[in-house]
Short mmCIF file of C-alpha atoms in Angstrom, two decimals:
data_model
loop_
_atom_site.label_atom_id
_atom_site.label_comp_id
_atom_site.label_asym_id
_atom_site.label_seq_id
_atom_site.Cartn_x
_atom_site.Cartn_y
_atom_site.Cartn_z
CA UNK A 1 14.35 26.58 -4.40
CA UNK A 2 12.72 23.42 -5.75
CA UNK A 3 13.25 24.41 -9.16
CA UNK A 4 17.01 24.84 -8.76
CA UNK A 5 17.74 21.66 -6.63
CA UNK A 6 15.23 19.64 -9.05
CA UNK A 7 17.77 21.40 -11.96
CA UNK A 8 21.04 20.15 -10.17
CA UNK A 9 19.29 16.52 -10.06
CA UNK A 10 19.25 16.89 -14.37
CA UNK A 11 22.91 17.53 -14.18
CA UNK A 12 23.16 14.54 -12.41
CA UNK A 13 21.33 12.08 -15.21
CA UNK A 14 23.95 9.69 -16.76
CA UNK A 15 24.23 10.76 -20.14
CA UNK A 16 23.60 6.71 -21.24
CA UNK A 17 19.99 7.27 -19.70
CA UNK A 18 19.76 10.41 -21.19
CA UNK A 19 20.44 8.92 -24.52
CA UNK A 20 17.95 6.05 -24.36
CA UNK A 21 15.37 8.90 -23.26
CA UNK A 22 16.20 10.54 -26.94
CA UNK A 23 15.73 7.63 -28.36
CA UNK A 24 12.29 7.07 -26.67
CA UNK A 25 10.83 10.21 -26.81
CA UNK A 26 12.48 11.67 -30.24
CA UNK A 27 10.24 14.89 -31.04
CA UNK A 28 9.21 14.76 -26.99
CA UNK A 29 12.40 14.84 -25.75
CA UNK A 30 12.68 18.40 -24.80
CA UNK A 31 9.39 18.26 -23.35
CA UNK A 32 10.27 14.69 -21.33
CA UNK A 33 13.58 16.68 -20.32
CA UNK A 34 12.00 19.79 -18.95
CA UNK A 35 9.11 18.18 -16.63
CA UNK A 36 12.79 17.66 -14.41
CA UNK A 37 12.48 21.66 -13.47
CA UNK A 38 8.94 21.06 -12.31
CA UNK A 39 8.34 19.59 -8.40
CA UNK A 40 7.55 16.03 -7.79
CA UNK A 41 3.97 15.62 -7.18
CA UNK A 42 2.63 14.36 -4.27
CA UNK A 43 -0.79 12.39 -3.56
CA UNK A 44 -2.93 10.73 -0.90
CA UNK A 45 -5.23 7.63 -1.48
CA UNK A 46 -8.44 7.55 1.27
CA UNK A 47 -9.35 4.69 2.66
CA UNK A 48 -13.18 4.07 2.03
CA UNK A 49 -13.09 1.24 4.44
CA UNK A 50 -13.20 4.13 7.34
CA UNK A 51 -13.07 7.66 6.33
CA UNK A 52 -16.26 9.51 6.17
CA UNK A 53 -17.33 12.14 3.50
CA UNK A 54 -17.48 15.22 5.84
CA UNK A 55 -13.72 14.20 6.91
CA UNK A 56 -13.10 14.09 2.56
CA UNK A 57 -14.30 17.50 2.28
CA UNK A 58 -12.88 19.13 5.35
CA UNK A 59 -9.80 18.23 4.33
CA UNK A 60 -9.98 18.81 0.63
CA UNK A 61 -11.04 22.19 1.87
CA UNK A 62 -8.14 22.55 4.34
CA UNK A 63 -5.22 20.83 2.36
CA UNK A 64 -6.43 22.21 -0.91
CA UNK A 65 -6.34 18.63 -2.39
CA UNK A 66 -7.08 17.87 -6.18
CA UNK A 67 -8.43 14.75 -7.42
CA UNK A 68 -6.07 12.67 -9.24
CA UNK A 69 -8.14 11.63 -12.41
CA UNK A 70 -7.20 8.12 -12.70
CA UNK A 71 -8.17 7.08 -9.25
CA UNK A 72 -11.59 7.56 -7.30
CA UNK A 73 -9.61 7.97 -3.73
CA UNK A 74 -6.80 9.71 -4.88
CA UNK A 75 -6.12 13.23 -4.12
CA UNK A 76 -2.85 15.60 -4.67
CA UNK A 77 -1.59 17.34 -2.31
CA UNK A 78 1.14 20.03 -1.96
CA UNK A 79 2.88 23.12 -0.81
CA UNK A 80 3.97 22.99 3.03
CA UNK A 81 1.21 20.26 3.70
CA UNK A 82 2.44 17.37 6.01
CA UNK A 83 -0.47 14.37 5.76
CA UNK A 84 1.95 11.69 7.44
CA UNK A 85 2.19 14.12 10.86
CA UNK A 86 -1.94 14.15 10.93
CA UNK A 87 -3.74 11.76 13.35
CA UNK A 88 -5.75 10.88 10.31
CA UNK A 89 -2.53 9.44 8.98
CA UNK A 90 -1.68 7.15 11.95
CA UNK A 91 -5.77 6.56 12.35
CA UNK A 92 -5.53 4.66 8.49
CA UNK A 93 -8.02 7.19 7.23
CA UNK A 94 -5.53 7.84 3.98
CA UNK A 95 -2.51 6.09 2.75
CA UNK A 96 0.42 8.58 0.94
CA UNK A 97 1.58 7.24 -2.50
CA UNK A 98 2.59 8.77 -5.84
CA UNK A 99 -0.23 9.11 -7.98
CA UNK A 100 0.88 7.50 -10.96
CA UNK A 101 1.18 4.00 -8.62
CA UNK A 102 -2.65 4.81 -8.52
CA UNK A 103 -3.06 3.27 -11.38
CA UNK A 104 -2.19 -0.46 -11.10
CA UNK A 105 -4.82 -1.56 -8.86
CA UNK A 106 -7.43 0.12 -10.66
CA UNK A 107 -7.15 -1.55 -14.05
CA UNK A 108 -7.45 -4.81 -12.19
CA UNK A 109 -10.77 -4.92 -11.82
CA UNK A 110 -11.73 -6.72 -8.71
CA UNK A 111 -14.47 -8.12 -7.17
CA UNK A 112 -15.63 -8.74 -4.10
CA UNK A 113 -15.54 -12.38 -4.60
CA UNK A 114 -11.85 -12.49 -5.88
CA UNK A 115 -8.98 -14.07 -4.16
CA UNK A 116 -6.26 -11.82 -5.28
CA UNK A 117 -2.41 -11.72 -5.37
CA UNK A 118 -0.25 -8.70 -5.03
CA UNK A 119 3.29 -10.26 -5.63
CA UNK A 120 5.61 -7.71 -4.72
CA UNK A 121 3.76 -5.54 -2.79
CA UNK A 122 5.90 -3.49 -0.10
CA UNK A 123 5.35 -0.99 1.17
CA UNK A 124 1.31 -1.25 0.59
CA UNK A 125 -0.21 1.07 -1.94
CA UNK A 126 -0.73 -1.13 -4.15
CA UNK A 127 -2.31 -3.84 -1.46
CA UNK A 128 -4.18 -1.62 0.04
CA UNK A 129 -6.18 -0.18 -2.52
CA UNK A 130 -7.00 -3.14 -3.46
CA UNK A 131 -8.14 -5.18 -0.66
CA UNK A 132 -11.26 -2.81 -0.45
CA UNK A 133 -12.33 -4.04 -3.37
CA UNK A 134 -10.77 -7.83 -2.82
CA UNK A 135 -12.89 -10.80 -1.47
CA UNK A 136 -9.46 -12.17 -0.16
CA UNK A 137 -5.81 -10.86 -0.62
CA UNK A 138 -2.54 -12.14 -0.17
CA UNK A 139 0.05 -9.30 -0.12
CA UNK A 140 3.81 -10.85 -0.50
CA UNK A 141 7.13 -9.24 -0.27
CA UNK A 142 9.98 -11.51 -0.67
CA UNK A 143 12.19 -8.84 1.35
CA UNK A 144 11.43 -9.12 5.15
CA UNK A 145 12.52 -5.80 6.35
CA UNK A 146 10.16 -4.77 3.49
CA UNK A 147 7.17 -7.05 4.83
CA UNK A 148 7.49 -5.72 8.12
CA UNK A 149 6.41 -2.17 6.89
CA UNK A 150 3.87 -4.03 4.45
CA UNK A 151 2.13 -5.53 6.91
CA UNK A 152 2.58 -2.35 9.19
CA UNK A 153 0.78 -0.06 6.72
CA UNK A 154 -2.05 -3.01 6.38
CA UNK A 155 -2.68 -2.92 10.23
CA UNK A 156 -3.05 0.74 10.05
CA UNK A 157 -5.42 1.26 7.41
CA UNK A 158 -7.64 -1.64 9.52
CA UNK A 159 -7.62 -4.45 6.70
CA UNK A 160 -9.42 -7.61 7.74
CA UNK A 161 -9.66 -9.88 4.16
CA UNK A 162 -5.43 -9.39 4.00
CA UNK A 163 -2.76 -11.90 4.44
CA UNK A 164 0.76 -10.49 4.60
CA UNK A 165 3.06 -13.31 3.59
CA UNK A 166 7.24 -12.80 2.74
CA UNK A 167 8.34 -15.34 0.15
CA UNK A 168 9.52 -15.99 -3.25
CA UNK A 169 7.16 -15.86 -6.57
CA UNK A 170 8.77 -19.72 -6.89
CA UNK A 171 7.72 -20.37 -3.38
CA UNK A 172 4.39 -19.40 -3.82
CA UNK A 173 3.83 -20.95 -7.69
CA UNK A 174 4.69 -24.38 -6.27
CA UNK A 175 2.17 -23.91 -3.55
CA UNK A 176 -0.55 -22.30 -5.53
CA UNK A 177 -1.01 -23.16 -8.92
CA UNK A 178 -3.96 -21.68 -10.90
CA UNK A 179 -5.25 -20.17 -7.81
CA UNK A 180 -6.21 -16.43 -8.45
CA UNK A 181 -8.84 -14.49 -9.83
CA UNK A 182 -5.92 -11.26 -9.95
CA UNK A 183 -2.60 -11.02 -9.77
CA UNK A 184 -0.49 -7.94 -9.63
CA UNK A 185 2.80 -7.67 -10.68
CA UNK A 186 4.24 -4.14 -9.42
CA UNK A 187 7.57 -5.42 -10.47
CA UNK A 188 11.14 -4.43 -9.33
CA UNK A 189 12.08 -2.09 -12.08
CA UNK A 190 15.05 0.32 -12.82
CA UNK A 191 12.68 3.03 -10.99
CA UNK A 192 13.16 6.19 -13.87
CA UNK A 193 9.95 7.76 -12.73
CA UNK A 194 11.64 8.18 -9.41
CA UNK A 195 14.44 10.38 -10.74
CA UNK A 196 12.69 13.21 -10.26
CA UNK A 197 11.86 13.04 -6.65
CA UNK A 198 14.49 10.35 -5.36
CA UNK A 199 18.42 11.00 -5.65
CA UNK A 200 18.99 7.14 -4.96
CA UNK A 201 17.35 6.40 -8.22
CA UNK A 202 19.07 8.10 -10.12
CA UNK A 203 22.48 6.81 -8.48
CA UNK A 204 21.57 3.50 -8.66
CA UNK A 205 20.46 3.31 -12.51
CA UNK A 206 22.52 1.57 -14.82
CA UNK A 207 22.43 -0.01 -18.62
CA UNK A 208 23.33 -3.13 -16.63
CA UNK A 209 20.78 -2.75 -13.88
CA UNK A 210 17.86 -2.80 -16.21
CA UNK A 211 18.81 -5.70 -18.05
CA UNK A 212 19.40 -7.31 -14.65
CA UNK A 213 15.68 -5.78 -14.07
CA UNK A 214 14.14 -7.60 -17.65
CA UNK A 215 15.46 -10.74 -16.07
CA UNK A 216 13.92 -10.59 -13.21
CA UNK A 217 10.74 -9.22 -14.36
CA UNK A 218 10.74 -11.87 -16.48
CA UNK A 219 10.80 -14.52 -14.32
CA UNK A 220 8.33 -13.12 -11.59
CA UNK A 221 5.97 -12.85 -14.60
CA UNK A 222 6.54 -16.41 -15.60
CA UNK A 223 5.91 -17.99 -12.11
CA UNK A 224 2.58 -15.17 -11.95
CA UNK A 225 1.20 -17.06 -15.25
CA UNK A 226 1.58 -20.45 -13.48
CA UNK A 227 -0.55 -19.10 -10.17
CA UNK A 228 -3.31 -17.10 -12.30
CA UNK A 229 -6.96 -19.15 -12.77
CA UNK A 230 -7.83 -19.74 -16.66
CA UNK A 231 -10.23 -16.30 -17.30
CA UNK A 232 -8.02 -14.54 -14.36
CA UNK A 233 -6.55 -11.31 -15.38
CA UNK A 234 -2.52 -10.51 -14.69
CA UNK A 235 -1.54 -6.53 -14.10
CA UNK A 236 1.65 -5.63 -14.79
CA UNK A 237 3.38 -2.62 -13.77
CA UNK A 238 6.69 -0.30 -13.41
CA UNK A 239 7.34 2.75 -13.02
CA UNK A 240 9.65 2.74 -15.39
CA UNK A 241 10.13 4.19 -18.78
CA UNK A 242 12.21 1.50 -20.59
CA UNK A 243 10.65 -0.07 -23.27
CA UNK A 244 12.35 -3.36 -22.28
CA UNK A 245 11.05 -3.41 -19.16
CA UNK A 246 7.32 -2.11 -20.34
CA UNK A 247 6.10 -3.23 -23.54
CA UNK A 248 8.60 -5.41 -25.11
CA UNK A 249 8.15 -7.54 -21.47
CA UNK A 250 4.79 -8.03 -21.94
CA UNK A 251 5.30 -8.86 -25.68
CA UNK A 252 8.04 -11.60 -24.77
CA UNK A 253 5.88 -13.04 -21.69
CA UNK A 254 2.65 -13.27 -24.29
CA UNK A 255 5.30 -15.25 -26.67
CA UNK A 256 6.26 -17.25 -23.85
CA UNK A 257 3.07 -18.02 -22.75
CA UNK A 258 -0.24 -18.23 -25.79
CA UNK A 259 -2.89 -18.80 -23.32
CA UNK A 260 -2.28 -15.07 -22.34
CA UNK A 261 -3.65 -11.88 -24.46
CA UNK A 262 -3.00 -8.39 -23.63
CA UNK A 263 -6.02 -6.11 -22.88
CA UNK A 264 -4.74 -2.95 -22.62
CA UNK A 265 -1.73 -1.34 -21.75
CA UNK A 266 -1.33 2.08 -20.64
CA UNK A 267 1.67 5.04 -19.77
CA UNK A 268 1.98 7.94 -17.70
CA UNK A 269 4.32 10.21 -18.62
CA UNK A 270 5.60 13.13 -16.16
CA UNK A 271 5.58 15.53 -19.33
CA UNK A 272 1.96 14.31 -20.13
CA UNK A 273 -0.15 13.56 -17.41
CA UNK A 274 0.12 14.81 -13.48
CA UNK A 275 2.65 12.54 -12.12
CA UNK A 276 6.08 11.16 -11.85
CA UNK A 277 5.38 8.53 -14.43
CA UNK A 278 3.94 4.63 -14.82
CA UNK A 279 3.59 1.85 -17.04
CA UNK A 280 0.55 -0.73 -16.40
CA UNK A 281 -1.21 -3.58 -18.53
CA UNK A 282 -3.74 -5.72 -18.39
CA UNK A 283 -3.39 -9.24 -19.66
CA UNK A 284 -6.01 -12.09 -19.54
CA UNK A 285 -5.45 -16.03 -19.15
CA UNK A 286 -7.66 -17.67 -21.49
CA UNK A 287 -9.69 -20.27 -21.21
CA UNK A 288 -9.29 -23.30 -23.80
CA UNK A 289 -9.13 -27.10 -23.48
CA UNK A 290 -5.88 -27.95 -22.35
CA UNK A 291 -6.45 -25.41 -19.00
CA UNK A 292 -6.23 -27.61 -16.00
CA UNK A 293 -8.66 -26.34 -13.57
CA UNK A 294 -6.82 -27.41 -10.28
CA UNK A 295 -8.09 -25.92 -6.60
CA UNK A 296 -6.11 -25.40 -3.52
CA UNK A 297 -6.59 -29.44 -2.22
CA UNK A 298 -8.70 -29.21 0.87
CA UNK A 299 -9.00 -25.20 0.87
CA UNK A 300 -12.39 -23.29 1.45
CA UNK A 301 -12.32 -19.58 0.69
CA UNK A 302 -12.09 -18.84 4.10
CA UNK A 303 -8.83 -16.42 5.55
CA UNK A 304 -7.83 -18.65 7.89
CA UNK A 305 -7.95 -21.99 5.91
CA UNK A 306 -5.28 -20.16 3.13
CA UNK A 307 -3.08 -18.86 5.77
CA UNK A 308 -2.76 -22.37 7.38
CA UNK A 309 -2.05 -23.63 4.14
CA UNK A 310 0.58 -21.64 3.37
CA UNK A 311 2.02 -21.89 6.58
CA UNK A 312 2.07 -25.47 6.14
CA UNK A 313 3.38 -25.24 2.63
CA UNK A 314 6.63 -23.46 4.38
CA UNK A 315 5.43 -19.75 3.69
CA UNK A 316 6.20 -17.28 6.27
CA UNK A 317 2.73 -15.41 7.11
CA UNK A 318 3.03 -12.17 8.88
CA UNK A 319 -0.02 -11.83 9.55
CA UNK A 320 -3.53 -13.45 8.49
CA UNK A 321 -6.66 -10.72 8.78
CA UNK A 322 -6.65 -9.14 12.31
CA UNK A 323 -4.24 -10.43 14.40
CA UNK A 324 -6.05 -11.65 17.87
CA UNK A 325 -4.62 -9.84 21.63
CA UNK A 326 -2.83 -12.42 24.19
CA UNK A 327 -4.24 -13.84 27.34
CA UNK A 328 -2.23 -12.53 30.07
CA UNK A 329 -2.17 -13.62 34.28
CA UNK A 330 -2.11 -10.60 36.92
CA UNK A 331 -0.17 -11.45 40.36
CA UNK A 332 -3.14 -13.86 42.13
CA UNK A 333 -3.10 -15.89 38.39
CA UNK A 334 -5.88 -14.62 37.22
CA UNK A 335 -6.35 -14.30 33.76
CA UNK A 336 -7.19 -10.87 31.94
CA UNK A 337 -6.99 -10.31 27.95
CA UNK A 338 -4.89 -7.86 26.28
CA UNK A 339 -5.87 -6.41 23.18
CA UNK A 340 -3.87 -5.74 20.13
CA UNK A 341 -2.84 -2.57 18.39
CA UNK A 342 -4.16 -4.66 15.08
CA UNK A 343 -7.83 -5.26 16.91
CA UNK A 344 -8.23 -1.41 17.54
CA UNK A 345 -7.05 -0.60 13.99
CA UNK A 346 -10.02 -2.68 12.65
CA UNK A 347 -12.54 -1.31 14.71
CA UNK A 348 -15.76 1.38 13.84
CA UNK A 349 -16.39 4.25 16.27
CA UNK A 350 -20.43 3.55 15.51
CA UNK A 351 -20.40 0.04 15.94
CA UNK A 352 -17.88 -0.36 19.42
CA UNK A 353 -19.50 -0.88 21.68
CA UNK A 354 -17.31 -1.55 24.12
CA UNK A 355 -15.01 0.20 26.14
CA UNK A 356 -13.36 3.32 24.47
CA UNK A 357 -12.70 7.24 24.62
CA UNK A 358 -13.43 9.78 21.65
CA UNK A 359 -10.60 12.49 21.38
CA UNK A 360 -11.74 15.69 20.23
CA UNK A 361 -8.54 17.70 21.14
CA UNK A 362 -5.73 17.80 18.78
CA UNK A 363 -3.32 18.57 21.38
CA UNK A 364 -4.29 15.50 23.57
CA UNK A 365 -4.41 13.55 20.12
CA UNK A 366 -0.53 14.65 19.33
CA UNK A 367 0.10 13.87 23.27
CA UNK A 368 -1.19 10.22 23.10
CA UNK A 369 0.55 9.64 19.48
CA UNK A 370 3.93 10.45 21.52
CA UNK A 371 3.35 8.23 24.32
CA UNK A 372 2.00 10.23 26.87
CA UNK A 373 -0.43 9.17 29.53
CA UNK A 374 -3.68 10.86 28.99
CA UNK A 375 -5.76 12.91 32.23
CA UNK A 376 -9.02 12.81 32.16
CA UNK A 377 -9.47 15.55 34.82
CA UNK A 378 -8.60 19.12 34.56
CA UNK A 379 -8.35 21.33 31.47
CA UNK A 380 -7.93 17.82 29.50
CA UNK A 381 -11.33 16.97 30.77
CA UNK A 382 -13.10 19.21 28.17
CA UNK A 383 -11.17 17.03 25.05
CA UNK A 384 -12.44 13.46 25.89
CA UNK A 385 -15.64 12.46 25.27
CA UNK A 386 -15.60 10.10 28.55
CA UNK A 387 -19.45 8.75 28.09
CA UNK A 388 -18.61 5.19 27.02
CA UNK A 389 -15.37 4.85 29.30
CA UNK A 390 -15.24 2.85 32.09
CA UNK A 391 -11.86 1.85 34.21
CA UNK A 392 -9.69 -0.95 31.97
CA UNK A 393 -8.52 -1.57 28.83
CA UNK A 394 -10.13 0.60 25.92
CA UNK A 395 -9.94 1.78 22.51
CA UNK A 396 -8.68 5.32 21.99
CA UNK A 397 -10.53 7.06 19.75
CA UNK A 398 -9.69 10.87 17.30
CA UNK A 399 -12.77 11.91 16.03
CA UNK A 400 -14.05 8.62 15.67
CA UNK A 401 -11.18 7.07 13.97
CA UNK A 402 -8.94 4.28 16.02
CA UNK A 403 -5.68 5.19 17.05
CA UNK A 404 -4.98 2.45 19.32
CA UNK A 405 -5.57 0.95 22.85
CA UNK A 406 -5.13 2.55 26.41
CA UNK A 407 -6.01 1.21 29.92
CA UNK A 408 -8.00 3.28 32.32
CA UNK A 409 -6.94 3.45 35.95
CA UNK A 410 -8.56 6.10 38.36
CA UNK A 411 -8.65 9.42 36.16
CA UNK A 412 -5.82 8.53 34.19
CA UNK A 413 -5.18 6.67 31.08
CA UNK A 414 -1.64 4.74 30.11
CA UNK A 415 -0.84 4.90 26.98
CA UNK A 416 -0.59 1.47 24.76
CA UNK A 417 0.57 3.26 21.34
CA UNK A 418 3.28 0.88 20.32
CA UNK A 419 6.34 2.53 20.43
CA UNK A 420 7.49 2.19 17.23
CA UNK A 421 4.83 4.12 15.77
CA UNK A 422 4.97 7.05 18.27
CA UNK A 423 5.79 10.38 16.49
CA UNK A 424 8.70 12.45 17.65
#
């Protein structure tokens, strides 16, 4: 069945963007043209921030998952497998993203002292692979309806050195010049290495569009070179396979701007290499005389401190690390604190030692990710690992990985999973 709906979806191509493939390709056409019979391939990314190795292999052994080869944490998956239905999914233990996207943030080469930049980063792969390796990151998405699922997917995977912001490259450029050690540039793109897996892509694709995308590109690149330290490194990426919007951009930013030099550049192709297809380079700001050396004005390297400047500066800021519960008043006045969804996210089974619960039942697990209330008497009894509960507010644990926050009354516990998260 895959192989006939992926055929009807080649009958669909315009034949304008098959004729620029031709052009591409030439000799590799046919083989470029064919990869559209095969299924889109699919791919998770763990998250070494939480997941443990016996959790890797028991699902590599249950899933049948095959490392992707360009990417440490990246695994394919297939078949009838579901990740994004597993309490490992809403626990931020792995993050779902096409495997060629693995790419990007692992040709940028970060440290643990960098303060790094992902520019247009919704919905998160990109960001979150690469605040585990990131001293500090600010992930932007111009779009806010985007943002809102950025920052989202940042909560869940328990990121504490991120801050989610929603503006312009322009906005940010004037705010922050020659700030970052890394800046990536997933750019918008005329998305060709979605066709195979995404109808909308190919509907939307256009001659026009991707010169409206070079434009663009362009200029996100261009406000990029004015935020990037002297010796910082820029990665740029698509997932495109127009040359205009892949090589001959890079060429005409590097023309643009001589302090730059590109250190590698790389493509993969569906017909070549195992996935839907990518473009990524690696460009370095040189160092010379004329560099100005400017630092934020008053600005340690401390979270907080860059939020509050950017907040000042007019930048919206989602969110800034781990966003903090409320104080709240019961009936008599009396004040009582109310953790957040984003506290429990952040939080390590060996090191809470507060109050929490350690689910051991998938059925109760699947219960409390709907919603429902959780009894800890009865034949639930024998799922909970009760020994560090006591009555209040507490972190829910599945097998050691946070799912979210419950309260504790009596024998049962209500259920604090925020509702727009709860599975259906």
């Amino acid at each position: 069945m895959g192989t006939a709906i992926n055929m009807n979806r080649l009958e669909m191509l315009p034949t304008e963007y098959l004729e620029r493939m031709k052009s591409l390709f030439g000799s590799e056409y046919d083989d470029f043209i064919n990869s559209y019979e095969d299924e889109p391939l699919k791919a998770l990314k763990f998250n070494p921030l939480k997941v443990r190795e016996e959790t890797v292999i028991k699902l590599i052994n249950e899933w049948g998952l095959k490392r992707v080869p360009w990417c440490q944490d990246g695994y394919y998956y297939g078949g009838d497998i579901r990740p994004g239905l597993s309490p490992y999914h809403a626990a931020g233990v792995f993050y779902i993203q096409e495997p060629s996207a693995m790419i990007t943030a692992e040709e940028a080469d970060i440290g643990p002292d960098d303060l790094v930049l992902d520019l247009c980063a919704a919905p998160g792969g990109k960001s979150t692979q690469a605040a585990v390796k990131a001293g500090i990151l600010i992930s932007n998405e111009p779009i806010p309806k985007r943002a809102r699922i950025l920052s989202s997917n940042i909560e869940r995977l328990g990121l504490s050195n991120v801050i989610v912001t929603s503006a312009y490259p322009e906005e940010l450029a004037v705010l922050m010049p020659e700030t970052f050690d890394r800046i990536i540039v997933d750019a918008p793109c005329s998305g060709e290495g979605m066709m195979r897996k995404d109808e909308t892509a190919i509907s939307e694709w256009s001659a026009a569009n991707v010169q409206k995308c070079v434009l663009r590109q362009a200029g996100i690149l261009d406000n990029a070179a004015v935020m990037l330290k002297p010796g910082g490194k820029l990665i740029y990426s698509t997932c495109t396979f127009e040359e205009c919007e892949n090589e001959d951009q890079v060429r005409d930013f590097c023309q643009r701007h001589e302090e730059f030099e590109l250190l590698k550049s790389e493509r993969i192709l569906p017909h070549k290499d195992p996935g839907e297809g990518h473009f990524c380079a690696v460009l370095i700001k040189n160092e010379d005389d004329k560099s100005i050396r400017t630092k934020m004005s008053g600005i340690s390297a401390e979270l907080s401190d860059i939020a509050e400047k950017l907040r000042r500066g007019g930048i919206h800021v989602l969110r800034a690390g781990v966003q903090k519960g409320t104080l709240e008043k019961d009936k008599r006045g009396r004040e009582y604190y109310v953790p957040s969804h984003a506290e429990s996210m952040a939080k390590s089974f060996d090191r809470d030692d507060g109050n929490k619960i350690n689910i051991t039942s998938m059925d109760i697990c699947l219960r409390y990710l709907k919603g429902e209330s959780i009894r800890c008497e009865g034949p639930d009894k024998e799922g909970i690992d009760m020994s560090s509960a006591r009555e209040g507010w507490m972190t829910v644990y599945y097998d050691g990985y946070p799912l979210g926050n419950g309260k504790l009354t009596g024998t049962v516990i209500k259920n604090h999973f925020p509702k727009g998260l709860r599975l259906m």
